[in-house]
Amino acid sequence: MGFTWQPKWVRKKLSESGIEVVTCVDETTNLIVCPICVNIDELCPPNKPTSKQIEGVSLFFSIKDLIQHMYTHIEESWREKILPKELKEGEEEEH
């Protein structure tokens, strides 16, 4: 029994609560990739399904989960802009 699968990534436009996201969806498992974490132009070029393997990225079961994850990217960028340098360094030491 293997722990991997042969993905078939296709580009799709997903929408939820008025938010539209263009990303890659695996037709085998319906897992969704974050288009911020992964270069979707390489993983699933328009009109060309691929079977590329990806590692070390989060995959999502629903568009709601993906949108929640994408909000964390916004929070990270705001944190970088507003937190003093000393506080950022202190947070890194705690982790």
XYZ file of N, CA and C in Angstrom:
285
model
N 0.840 -1.179 0.000
C 0.000 0.000 0.000
C 0.882 1.238 0.000
N 0.613 2.175 -0.877
C 1.401 3.396 -0.962
C 0.707 4.559 -0.283
N 1.497 5.557 0.035
C 0.971 6.754 0.670
C 0.926 7.928 -0.301
N 1.103 7.671 -1.568
C 1.049 8.726 -2.568
C -0.008 8.367 -3.599
N -0.305 9.294 -4.450
C -1.250 9.061 -5.524
C -0.728 9.753 -6.768
N -1.317 9.431 -7.879
C -0.949 10.076 -9.134
C -1.928 11.227 -9.352
N -1.512 12.453 -9.036
C -2.446 13.575 -9.163
C -2.713 13.933 -10.620
N -3.815 14.582 -10.827
C -4.142 15.155 -12.137
C -4.606 16.590 -11.863
N -3.631 17.505 -11.874
C -3.901 18.899 -11.541
C -4.523 19.620 -12.726
N -5.635 20.288 -12.472
C -6.292 21.115 -13.485
C -6.582 22.484 -12.875
N -6.567 23.490 -13.708
C -6.841 24.851 -13.249
C -8.354 25.061 -13.228
N -8.823 25.601 -12.091
C -10.253 25.871 -11.951
C -10.460 27.191 -11.232
N -11.603 27.789 -11.509
C -12.027 28.974 -10.766
C -13.065 28.509 -9.751
N -12.749 28.708 -8.477
C -13.649 28.324 -7.396
C -14.207 29.590 -6.759
N -15.421 29.519 -6.250
C -15.984 30.702 -5.600
C -16.740 30.299 -4.339
N -16.697 31.207 -3.376
C -17.368 31.008 -2.094
C -17.641 32.377 -1.502
N -18.877 32.646 -1.148
C -19.269 33.904 -0.497
C -18.790 35.127 -1.275
N -18.869 35.071 -2.583
C -18.479 36.207 -3.413
C -16.990 36.328 -3.677
N -16.194 35.410 -3.150
C -14.744 35.415 -3.373
C -14.427 34.373 -4.439
N -13.730 34.791 -5.488
C -13.321 33.871 -6.548
C -11.817 33.653 -6.483
N -11.415 32.393 -6.600
C -10.002 32.030 -6.549
C -9.705 31.114 -7.731
N -8.683 31.456 -8.499
C -8.216 30.578 -9.573
C -7.037 29.795 -9.013
N -7.131 28.483 -9.055
C -6.097 27.643 -8.465
C -6.080 26.277 -9.143
N -5.261 25.371 -8.606
C -5.167 24.008 -9.121
C -5.970 23.071 -8.226
N -6.710 22.181 -8.861
C -7.486 21.169 -8.145
C -7.094 19.812 -8.712
N -6.861 18.853 -7.818
C -6.536 17.500 -8.259
C -7.835 16.769 -8.564
N -7.999 16.318 -9.794
C -9.232 15.625 -10.181
C -9.353 14.250 -9.540
N -8.252 13.680 -9.062
C -8.291 12.371 -8.423
C -8.875 12.454 -7.019
N -8.434 13.450 -6.244
C -8.825 13.559 -4.835
C -9.674 14.786 -4.524
N -9.777 15.715 -5.461
C -10.436 17.016 -5.266
C -9.712 17.899 -4.260
N -8.433 17.621 -4.002
C -7.652 18.487 -3.126
C -7.327 19.782 -3.856
N -7.259 20.864 -3.085
C -7.064 22.205 -3.633
C -5.727 22.747 -3.147
N -5.010 23.448 -4.031
C -3.708 24.039 -3.717
C -3.876 25.539 -3.490
N -3.082 26.097 -2.586
C -3.074 27.544 -2.382
C -2.286 28.194 -3.517
N -2.909 29.116 -4.266
C -2.198 29.752 -5.375
C -1.147 30.758 -4.925
N -1.089 31.043 -3.637
C -0.037 31.915 -3.103
C 1.190 31.076 -2.750
N 0.971 29.886 -2.209
C 2.073 29.010 -1.798
C 2.731 28.296 -2.980
N 1.974 28.061 -4.041
C 2.442 27.279 -5.184
C 2.278 28.105 -6.455
N 3.251 28.011 -7.340
C 3.152 28.677 -8.632
C 2.210 27.856 -9.513
N 0.966 28.314 -9.623
C -0.014 27.527 -10.370
C 0.264 27.515 -11.868
N 1.022 28.491 -12.365
C 1.376 28.474 -13.790
C 2.268 27.285 -14.125
N 3.062 26.838 -13.159
C 3.907 25.657 -13.367
C 3.152 24.367 -13.063
N 2.353 24.385 -11.990
C 1.663 23.164 -11.571
C 0.510 22.802 -12.503
N -0.261 23.787 -12.919
C -1.416 23.502 -13.780
C -1.615 24.631 -14.783
N -0.815 24.642 -15.830
C -0.984 25.678 -16.855
C -2.415 25.648 -17.403
N -2.910 26.783 -17.886
C -4.276 26.812 -18.434
C -4.461 25.771 -19.540
N -5.567 25.058 -19.463
C -5.958 24.069 -20.482
C -4.958 22.931 -20.665
N -4.153 22.639 -19.617
C -3.178 21.553 -19.740
C -3.033 20.842 -18.391
N -3.770 19.747 -18.164
C -3.623 18.999 -16.909
C -2.204 18.442 -16.776
N -1.714 18.389 -15.545
C -0.387 17.825 -15.296
C -0.463 16.804 -14.173
N 0.584 16.005 -14.054
C 0.685 15.008 -12.991
C 1.874 15.296 -12.092
N 2.242 16.556 -11.966
C 3.411 16.915 -11.161
C 3.174 16.595 -9.693
N 4.213 16.065 -9.064
C 4.177 15.808 -7.628
C 4.601 17.075 -6.899
N 3.949 17.392 -5.801
C 4.349 18.536 -4.986
C 4.547 18.061 -3.556
N 5.471 18.702 -2.870
C 5.774 18.334 -1.488
C 5.857 19.580 -0.631
N 5.574 19.417 0.636
C 5.784 20.490 1.600
C 4.814 21.651 1.496
N 3.654 21.429 0.910
C 2.646 22.490 0.833
C 1.344 21.974 1.427
N 0.543 22.892 1.894
C -0.758 22.527 2.434
C -1.745 22.306 1.297
N -2.559 21.284 1.455
C -3.632 20.994 0.509
C -4.949 21.106 1.267
N -6.005 21.497 0.578
C -7.261 21.794 1.254
C -8.403 20.986 0.663
N -9.355 20.631 1.537
C -10.511 19.848 1.129
C -11.642 20.714 0.593
N -11.672 21.986 0.992
C -12.774 22.847 0.566
C -12.265 24.247 0.255
N -13.046 24.968 -0.520
C -12.705 26.350 -0.840
C -12.742 27.208 0.425
N -13.629 26.881 1.368
C -13.673 27.629 2.635
C -12.349 27.491 3.384
N -11.815 26.272 3.430
C -10.522 26.048 4.091
C -9.416 26.836 3.398
N -9.422 26.836 2.071
C -8.410 27.571 1.313
C -8.493 29.066 1.603
N -9.692 29.623 1.608
C -9.848 31.057 1.861
C -9.355 31.411 3.259
N -9.679 30.587 4.257
C -9.168 30.829 5.615
C -7.646 30.842 5.613
N -7.045 29.896 4.907
C -5.587 29.835 4.809
C -5.039 31.089 4.126
N -5.706 31.540 3.072
C -5.237 32.718 2.339
C -5.286 33.964 3.218
N -6.246 34.034 4.141
C -6.284 35.156 5.080
C -5.023 35.196 5.943
N -4.438 34.033 6.245
C -3.213 34.034 7.050
C -2.063 34.690 6.299
N -2.053 34.588 4.976
C -1.028 35.287 4.198
C -1.169 36.797 4.372
N -2.397 37.285 4.410
C -2.640 38.717 4.617
C -2.162 39.126 6.001
N -2.503 38.324 7.015
C -2.091 38.632 8.381
C -0.576 38.665 8.503
N 0.116 37.735 7.840
C 1.579 37.712 7.893
C 2.171 38.989 7.314
N 1.635 39.449 6.186
C 2.198 40.651 5.567
C 1.933 41.878 6.423
N 0.765 41.954 7.046
C 0.492 43.093 7.928
C 1.401 43.054 9.152
N 1.622 41.870 9.690
C 2.491 41.739 10.861
C 3.893 42.240 10.530
N 4.376 41.912 9.331
C 5.704 42.368 8.909
C 5.766 43.890 8.831
N 4.671 44.530 8.450
C 4.671 45.976 8.265
C 4.509 46.748 9.567
N 3.798 46.190 10.553
C 3.466 46.999 11.726
C 4.222 46.632 12.994
N 4.774 45.443 13.097
C 5.461 45.077 14.327
C 6.874 45.644 14.355
N 7.287 46.174 15.509
C 8.674 46.640 15.622
C 9.652 45.482 15.427
N 10.835 45.795 14.921
C 11.841 44.779 14.625
C 12.185 43.957 15.866
N 12.304 44.603 17.018
C 12.672 43.887 18.240
C 11.619 42.846 18.606
N 10.340 43.191 18.430
C 9.269 42.269 18.765
C 9.264 41.083 17.807
N 9.509 41.316 16.522
C 9.567 40.233 15.541
C 10.687 39.262 15.890
N 11.844 39.796 16.282
C 12.974 38.939 16.632
C 12.657 38.126 17.875
N 11.952 38.713 18.839
C 11.561 37.997 20.047
C 10.616 36.854 19.742
N 9.687 37.050 18.799
C 8.767 35.990 18.409
C 9.511 34.834 17.766
N 10.515 35.132 16.946
C 11.272 34.081 16.276
C 12.027 33.234 17.287
N 12.536 33.858 18.355
C 13.282 33.116 19.361
C 12.372 32.180 20.143
N 11.093 32.560 20.333
C 10.157 31.732 21.076
C 9.815 30.459 20.328
N 9.833 30.495 18.989
C 9.437 29.336 18.177
C 10.608 28.465 18.070
